[in-house]
C-alpha cells in the first residue's frame, strides 16, 4: 500500500506526516519512496552505466553530480568491471545489483524491497 500498487479498502496511508492515500506511484517516488520489485526491472537494451544514468537524469542535479553519483554507485556495488555491458548480458546477481543501484540513485528516504 505504501507504494500505491495496492489501494487500501479503508484507512489512509501517510508518509512523512503527509496523506498519500490517493497519490499515484510517480508522486510517491517524488516524495522519496523507492520500490524494487522482485521481478527484473533492468533496461535490457541499455548498458549498466546507462541504466543508472537513466534514473539520475530525472533528478534536478548537474551533469557532473550525476556522473559522480553513477561512479560512486558502480564502485559501491562492484559494477565497474561491467559498466559497459548490456543489461541482457548480466548474470542474475549483477542484474540485481544494478537494480538496487538504480533504486538508490533516486535518493529515496524509504525503500521497499519486494522479497
GROMACS .gro file of N, CA and C in nm:
model
  345
    1UNK      N    1   0.081  -0.120   0.000
    1UNK     CA    2   0.000   0.000   0.000
    1UNK      C    3   0.085   0.127   0.000
    2UNK      N    4   0.201   0.120   0.063
    2UNK     CA    5   0.282   0.242   0.069
    2UNK      C    6   0.331   0.285  -0.069
    3UNK      N    7   0.352   0.190  -0.160
    3UNK     CA    8   0.400   0.225  -0.294
    3UNK      C    9   0.287   0.266  -0.388
    4UNK      N   10   0.163   0.233  -0.353
    4UNK     CA   11   0.050   0.268  -0.437
    4UNK      C   12   0.005   0.157  -0.531
    5UNK      N   13   0.070   0.042  -0.525
    5UNK     CA   14   0.031  -0.069  -0.611
    5UNK      C   15  -0.104  -0.125  -0.566
    6UNK      N   16  -0.122  -0.135  -0.434
    6UNK     CA   17  -0.247  -0.185  -0.377
    6UNK      C   18  -0.316  -0.070  -0.307
    7UNK      N   19  -0.444  -0.051  -0.339
    7UNK     CA   20  -0.522   0.055  -0.276
    7UNK      C   21  -0.584   0.003  -0.146
    8UNK      N   22  -0.581   0.081  -0.039
    8UNK     CA   23  -0.644   0.036   0.085
    8UNK      C   24  -0.797   0.035   0.073
    9UNK      N   25  -0.859  -0.064   0.136
    9UNK     CA   26  -1.005  -0.069   0.139
    9UNK      C   27  -1.060   0.030   0.240
   10UNK      N   28  -0.981   0.059   0.341
   10UNK     CA   29  -1.020   0.160   0.440
   10UNK      C   30  -0.893   0.218   0.500
   11UNK      N   31  -0.907   0.327   0.570
   11UNK     CA   32  -0.792   0.391   0.631
   11UNK      C   33  -0.715   0.479   0.533
   12UNK      N   34  -0.603   0.529   0.580
   12UNK     CA   35  -0.520   0.619   0.500
   12UNK      C   36  -0.375   0.576   0.508
   13UNK      N   37  -0.298   0.619   0.409
   13UNK     CA   38  -0.154   0.593   0.405
   13UNK      C   39  -0.083   0.727   0.422
   14UNK      N   40   0.005   0.734   0.523
   14UNK     CA   41   0.080   0.856   0.548
   14UNK      C   42   0.229   0.829   0.529
   15UNK      N   43   0.298   0.929   0.475
   15UNK     CA   44   0.443   0.925   0.462
   15UNK      C   45   0.495   1.062   0.499
   16UNK      N   46   0.586   1.068   0.597
   16UNK     CA   47   0.636   1.196   0.647
   16UNK      C   48   0.521   1.291   0.681
   17UNK      N   49   0.423   1.236   0.751
   17UNK     CA   50   0.308   1.311   0.800
   17UNK      C   51   0.218   1.366   0.690
   18UNK      N   52   0.232   1.316   0.568
   18UNK     CA   53   0.152   1.361   0.454
   18UNK      C   54   0.062   1.247   0.408
   19UNK      N   55  -0.066   1.277   0.389
   19UNK     CA   56  -0.161   1.177   0.339
   19UNK      C   57  -0.133   1.151   0.192
   20UNK      N   58  -0.088   1.029   0.161
   20UNK     CA   59  -0.055   0.993   0.023
   20UNK      C   60  -0.148   0.885  -0.030
   21UNK      N   61  -0.258   0.863   0.038
   21UNK     CA   62  -0.350   0.754   0.004
   21UNK      C   63  -0.388   0.753  -0.143
   22UNK      N   64  -0.417   0.868  -0.201
   22UNK     CA   65  -0.463   0.875  -0.340
   22UNK      C   66  -0.354   0.916  -0.439
   23UNK      N   67  -0.229   0.919  -0.396
   23UNK     CA   68  -0.120   0.956  -0.485
   23UNK      C   69  -0.083   0.840  -0.577
   24UNK      N   70  -0.057   0.867  -0.705
   24UNK     CA   71  -0.005   0.762  -0.793
   24UNK      C   72   0.140   0.731  -0.757
   25UNK      N   73   0.191   0.621  -0.811
   25UNK     CA   74   0.327   0.577  -0.778
   25UNK      C   75   0.433   0.683  -0.806
   26UNK      N   76   0.422   0.754  -0.918
   26UNK     CA   77   0.527   0.851  -0.952
   26UNK      C   78   0.532   0.966  -0.851
   27UNK      N   79   0.415   1.006  -0.799
   27UNK     CA   80   0.416   1.113  -0.697
   27UNK      C   81   0.477   1.062  -0.567
   28UNK      N   82   0.449   0.937  -0.535
   28UNK     CA   83   0.509   0.879  -0.415
   28UNK      C   84   0.661   0.871  -0.431
   29UNK      N   85   0.707   0.836  -0.550
   29UNK     CA   86   0.851   0.831  -0.576
   29UNK      C   87   0.912   0.970  -0.561
   30UNK      N   88   0.842   1.073  -0.609
   30UNK     CA   89   0.891   1.210  -0.597
   30UNK      C   90   0.899   1.254  -0.451
   31UNK      N   91   0.819   1.193  -0.365
   31UNK     CA   92   0.823   1.225  -0.222
   31UNK      C   93   0.934   1.151  -0.149
   32UNK      N   94   0.996   1.054  -0.216
   32UNK     CA   95   1.107   0.982  -0.153
   32UNK      C   96   1.080   0.837  -0.122
   33UNK      N   97   0.980   0.778  -0.186
   33UNK     CA   98   0.952   0.636  -0.166
   33UNK      C   99   1.010   0.558  -0.283
   34UNK      N  100   1.103   0.470  -0.252
   34UNK     CA  101   1.163   0.384  -0.353
   34UNK      C  102   1.105   0.245  -0.345
   35UNK      N  103   1.095   0.178  -0.459
   35UNK     CA  104   1.039   0.043  -0.464
   35UNK      C  105   1.118  -0.040  -0.563
   36UNK      N  106   1.155  -0.159  -0.520
   36UNK     CA  107   1.224  -0.252  -0.608
   36UNK      C  108   1.147  -0.383  -0.607
   37UNK      N  109   1.085  -0.414  -0.718
   37UNK     CA  110   1.004  -0.535  -0.730
   37UNK      C  111   1.093  -0.658  -0.738
   38UNK      N  112   1.034  -0.773  -0.711
   38UNK     CA  113   1.106  -0.899  -0.722
   38UNK      C  114   1.136  -0.932  -0.868
   39UNK      N  115   1.046  -0.894  -0.958
   39UNK     CA  116   1.064  -0.921  -1.100
   39UNK      C  117   1.175  -0.833  -1.157
   40UNK      N  118   1.244  -0.881  -1.260
   40UNK     CA  119   1.350  -0.799  -1.322
   40UNK      C  120   1.296  -0.665  -1.372
   41UNK      N  121   1.371  -0.560  -1.345
   41UNK     CA  122   1.327  -0.427  -1.388
   41UNK      C  123   1.436  -0.351  -1.464
   42UNK      N  124   1.543  -0.420  -1.495
   42UNK     CA  125   1.655  -0.356  -1.565
   42UNK      C  126   1.614  -0.325  -1.710
   43UNK      N  127   1.672  -0.219  -1.766
   43UNK     CA  128   1.654  -0.190  -1.908
   43UNK      C  129   1.752  -0.280  -1.983
   44UNK      N  130   1.703  -0.385  -2.042
   44UNK     CA  131   1.788  -0.489  -2.102
   44UNK      C  132   1.874  -0.438  -2.217
   45UNK      N  133   1.826  -0.340  -2.290
   45UNK     CA  134   1.899  -0.290  -2.407
   45UNK      C  135   1.985  -0.168  -2.377
   46UNK      N  136   2.005  -0.138  -2.250
   46UNK     CA  137   2.096  -0.030  -2.209
   46UNK      C  138   2.214  -0.091  -2.134
   47UNK      N  139   2.326  -0.021  -2.138
   47UNK     CA  140   2.442  -0.065  -2.061
   47UNK      C  141   2.414  -0.041  -1.912
   48UNK      N  142   2.499  -0.098  -1.830
   48UNK     CA  143   2.487  -0.080  -1.685
   48UNK      C  144   2.492   0.069  -1.650
   49UNK      N  145   2.592   0.140  -1.705
   49UNK     CA  146   2.604   0.282  -1.672
   49UNK      C  147   2.483   0.361  -1.723
   50UNK      N  148   2.431   0.326  -1.840
   50UNK     CA  149   2.313   0.396  -1.892
   50UNK      C  150   2.188   0.363  -1.813
   51UNK      N  151   2.179   0.243  -1.757
   51UNK     CA  152   2.068   0.208  -1.670
   51UNK      C  153   2.064   0.302  -1.549
   52UNK      N  154   2.180   0.325  -1.491
   52UNK     CA  155   2.188   0.413  -1.373
   52UNK      C  156   2.166   0.558  -1.414
   53UNK      N  157   2.228   0.601  -1.524
   53UNK     CA  158   2.213   0.739  -1.570
   53UNK      C  159   2.068   0.771  -1.608
   54UNK      N  160   1.995   0.674  -1.659
   54UNK     CA  161   1.855   0.697  -1.695
   54UNK      C  162   1.774   0.741  -1.574
   55UNK      N  163   1.805   0.686  -1.459
   55UNK     CA  164   1.736   0.726  -1.336
   55UNK      C  165   1.788   0.861  -1.288
   56UNK      N  166   1.919   0.880  -1.292
   56UNK     CA  167   1.978   1.005  -1.245
   56UNK      C  168   1.935   1.125  -1.328
   57UNK      N  169   1.907   1.105  -1.455
   57UNK     CA  170   1.867   1.217  -1.541
   57UNK      C  171   1.730   1.273  -1.504
   58UNK      N  172   1.655   1.200  -1.424
   58UNK     CA  173   1.525   1.251  -1.378
   58UNK      C  174   1.540   1.342  -1.257
   59UNK      N  175   1.659   1.343  -1.198
   59UNK     CA  176   1.683   1.428  -1.082
   59UNK      C  177   1.731   1.566  -1.127
   60UNK      N  178   1.697   1.664  -1.050
   60UNK     CA  179   1.733   1.802  -1.082
   60UNK      C  180   1.871   1.834  -1.022
   61UNK      N  181   1.974   1.770  -1.080
   61UNK     CA  182   2.112   1.792  -1.035
   61UNK      C  183   2.200   1.808  -1.159
   62UNK      N  184   2.317   1.866  -1.138
   62UNK     CA  185   2.408   1.892  -1.251
   62UNK      C  186   2.459   1.762  -1.312
   63UNK      N  187   2.504   1.771  -1.436
   63UNK     CA  188   2.560   1.655  -1.506
   63UNK      C  189   2.681   1.600  -1.430
   64UNK      N  190   2.764   1.689  -1.379
   64UNK     CA  191   2.883   1.648  -1.305
   64UNK      C  192   2.844   1.567  -1.181
   65UNK      N  193   2.740   1.613  -1.112
   65UNK     CA  194   2.692   1.543  -0.992
   65UNK      C  195   2.634   1.407  -1.030
   66UNK      N  196   2.560   1.400  -1.141
   66UNK     CA  197   2.504   1.272  -1.186
   66UNK      C  198   2.616   1.172  -1.216
   67UNK      N  199   2.720   1.219  -1.283
   67UNK     CA  200   2.833   1.131  -1.317
   67UNK      C  201   2.904   1.083  -1.190
   68UNK      N  202   2.922   1.172  -1.093
   68UNK     CA  203   2.986   1.133  -0.967
   68UNK      C  204   2.902   1.028  -0.894
   69UNK      N  205   2.771   1.051  -0.887
   69UNK     CA  206   2.684   0.954  -0.819
   69UNK      C  207   2.688   0.820  -0.891
   70UNK      N  208   2.682   0.823  -1.025
   70UNK     CA  209   2.689   0.699  -1.104
   70UNK      C  210   2.818   0.625  -1.073
   71UNK      N  211   2.931   0.695  -1.075
   71UNK     CA  212   3.060   0.631  -1.048
   71UNK      C  213   3.067   0.575  -0.906
   72UNK      N  214   3.013   0.649  -0.810
   72UNK     CA  215   3.010   0.602  -0.671
   72UNK      C  216   2.926   0.475  -0.659
   73UNK      N  217   2.810   0.472  -0.727
   73UNK     CA  218   2.723   0.354  -0.722
   73UNK      C  219   2.790   0.234  -0.790
   74UNK      N  220   2.856   0.258  -0.903
   74UNK     CA  221   2.927   0.149  -0.971
   74UNK      C  222   3.033   0.088  -0.880
   75UNK      N  223   3.105   0.173  -0.808
   75UNK     CA  224   3.207   0.124  -0.715
   75UNK      C  225   3.144   0.052  -0.597
   76UNK      N  226   3.043   0.116  -0.536
   76UNK     CA  227   2.979   0.060  -0.417
   76UNK      C  228   2.923  -0.080  -0.443
   77UNK      N  229   2.866  -0.100  -0.561
   77UNK     CA  230   2.804  -0.228  -0.593
   77UNK      C  231   2.895  -0.318  -0.678
   78UNK      N  232   3.022  -0.282  -0.684
   78UNK     CA  233   3.123  -0.361  -0.756
   78UNK      C  234   3.077  -0.393  -0.899
   79UNK      N  235   3.040  -0.287  -0.970
   79UNK     CA  236   2.991  -0.300  -1.107
   79UNK      C  237   3.082  -0.232  -1.210
   80UNK      N  238   3.195  -0.179  -1.166
   80UNK     CA  239   3.282  -0.106  -1.260
   80UNK      C  240   3.331  -0.195  -1.373
   81UNK      N  241   3.352  -0.323  -1.346
   81UNK     CA  242   3.403  -0.414  -1.450
   81UNK      C  243   3.297  -0.446  -1.555
   82UNK      N  244   3.169  -0.418  -1.527
   82UNK     CA  245   3.062  -0.448  -1.624
   82UNK      C  246   2.986  -0.322  -1.665
   83UNK      N  247   3.040  -0.204  -1.636
   83UNK     CA  248   2.965  -0.081  -1.661
   83UNK      C  249   2.927  -0.061  -1.808
   84UNK      N  250   3.003  -0.116  -1.900
   84UNK     CA  251   2.972  -0.102  -2.043
   84UNK      C  252   2.888  -0.220  -2.096
   85UNK      N  253   2.866  -0.320  -2.012
   85UNK     CA  254   2.789  -0.439  -2.053
   85UNK      C  255   2.641  -0.406  -2.064
   86UNK      N  256   2.575  -0.471  -2.158
   86UNK     CA  257   2.432  -0.452  -2.177
   86UNK      C  258   2.355  -0.529  -2.070
   87UNK      N  259   2.238  -0.479  -2.036
   87UNK     CA  260   2.157  -0.541  -1.933
   87UNK      C  261   2.126  -0.687  -1.960
   88UNK      N  262   2.101  -0.720  -2.085
   88UNK     CA  263   2.065  -0.858  -2.118
   88UNK      C  264   2.179  -0.957  -2.099
   89UNK      N  265   2.303  -0.908  -2.089
   89UNK     CA  266   2.419  -0.997  -2.078
   89UNK      C  267   2.465  -1.020  -1.934
   90UNK      N  268   2.398  -0.959  -1.838
   90UNK     CA  269   2.442  -0.968  -1.699
   90UNK      C  270   2.397  -1.098  -1.633
   91UNK      N  271   2.474  -1.142  -1.534
   91UNK     CA  272   2.431  -1.255  -1.452
   91UNK      C  273   2.316  -1.208  -1.363
   92UNK      N  274   2.249  -1.302  -1.298
   92UNK     CA  275   2.139  -1.265  -1.209
   92UNK      C  276   2.183  -1.173  -1.096
   93UNK      N  277   2.299  -1.202  -1.038
   93UNK     CA  278   2.350  -1.119  -0.929
   93UNK      C  279   2.389  -0.980  -0.974
   94UNK      N  280   2.453  -0.972  -1.090
   94UNK     CA  281   2.490  -0.840  -1.145
   94UNK      C  282   2.365  -0.759  -1.176
   95UNK      N  283   2.267  -0.824  -1.237
   95UNK     CA  284   2.141  -0.755  -1.271
   95UNK      C  285   2.076  -0.700  -1.145
   96UNK      N  286   2.072  -0.781  -1.039
   96UNK     CA  287   2.007  -0.737  -0.916
   96UNK      C  288   2.083  -0.620  -0.854
   97UNK      N  289   2.215  -0.623  -0.859
   97UNK     CA  290   2.294  -0.512  -0.805
   97UNK      C  291   2.269  -0.384  -0.883
   98UNK      N  292   2.254  -0.395  -1.015
   98UNK     CA  293   2.222  -0.277  -1.096
   98UNK      C  294   2.084  -0.224  -1.056
   99UNK      N  295   1.988  -0.312  -1.037
   99UNK     CA  296   1.853  -0.269  -0.998
   99UNK      C  297   1.854  -0.198  -0.863
  100UNK      N  298   1.931  -0.250  -0.769
  100UNK     CA  299   1.942  -0.185  -0.638
  100UNK      C  300   2.011  -0.050  -0.652
  101UNK      N  301   2.118  -0.043  -0.731
  101UNK     CA  302   2.187   0.085  -0.753
  101UNK      C  303   2.093   0.187  -0.815
  102UNK      N  304   2.011   0.144  -0.911
  102UNK     CA  305   1.914   0.235  -0.974
  102UNK      C  306   1.814   0.287  -0.871
  103UNK      N  307   1.770   0.199  -0.782
  103UNK     CA  308   1.675   0.241  -0.679
  103UNK      C  309   1.739   0.345  -0.587
  104UNK      N  310   1.862   0.323  -0.548
  104UNK     CA  311   1.933   0.416  -0.460
  104UNK      C  312   1.968   0.545  -0.533
  105UNK      N  313   1.988   0.539  -0.665
  105UNK     CA  314   2.024   0.658  -0.743
  105UNK      C  315   1.921   0.769  -0.730
  106UNK      N  316   1.797   0.731  -0.706
  106UNK     CA  317   1.691   0.831  -0.692
  106UNK      C  318   1.691   0.896  -0.554
  107UNK      N  319   1.782   0.853  -0.465
  107UNK     CA  320   1.799   0.909  -0.331
  107UNK      C  321   1.669   0.906  -0.249
  108UNK      N  322   1.605   0.789  -0.239
  108UNK     CA  323   1.479   0.783  -0.164
  108UNK      C  324   1.502   0.790  -0.014
  109UNK      N  325   1.399   0.834   0.058
  109UNK     CA  326   1.402   0.834   0.204
  109UNK      C  327   1.365   0.696   0.258
  110UNK      N  328   1.290   0.621   0.179
  110UNK     CA  329   1.237   0.490   0.219
  110UNK      C  330   1.242   0.398   0.098
  111UNK      N  331   1.291   0.277   0.115
  111UNK     CA  332   1.294   0.180   0.005
  111UNK      C  333   1.220   0.054   0.048
  112UNK      N  334   1.127   0.011  -0.034
  112UNK     CA  335   1.057  -0.115  -0.012
  112UNK      C  336   1.115  -0.216  -0.110
  113UNK      N  337   1.177  -0.320  -0.056
  113UNK     CA  338   1.235  -0.427  -0.138
  113UNK      C  339   1.140  -0.545  -0.133
  114UNK      N  340   1.085  -0.583  -0.248
  114UNK     CA  341   0.991  -0.694  -0.256
  114UNK      C  342   1.070  -0.824  -0.262
  115UNK      N  343   1.066  -0.899  -0.154
  115UNK     CA  344   1.134  -1.027  -0.139
  115UNK      C  345   1.276  -1.016  -0.184
   0.00000   0.00000   0.00000
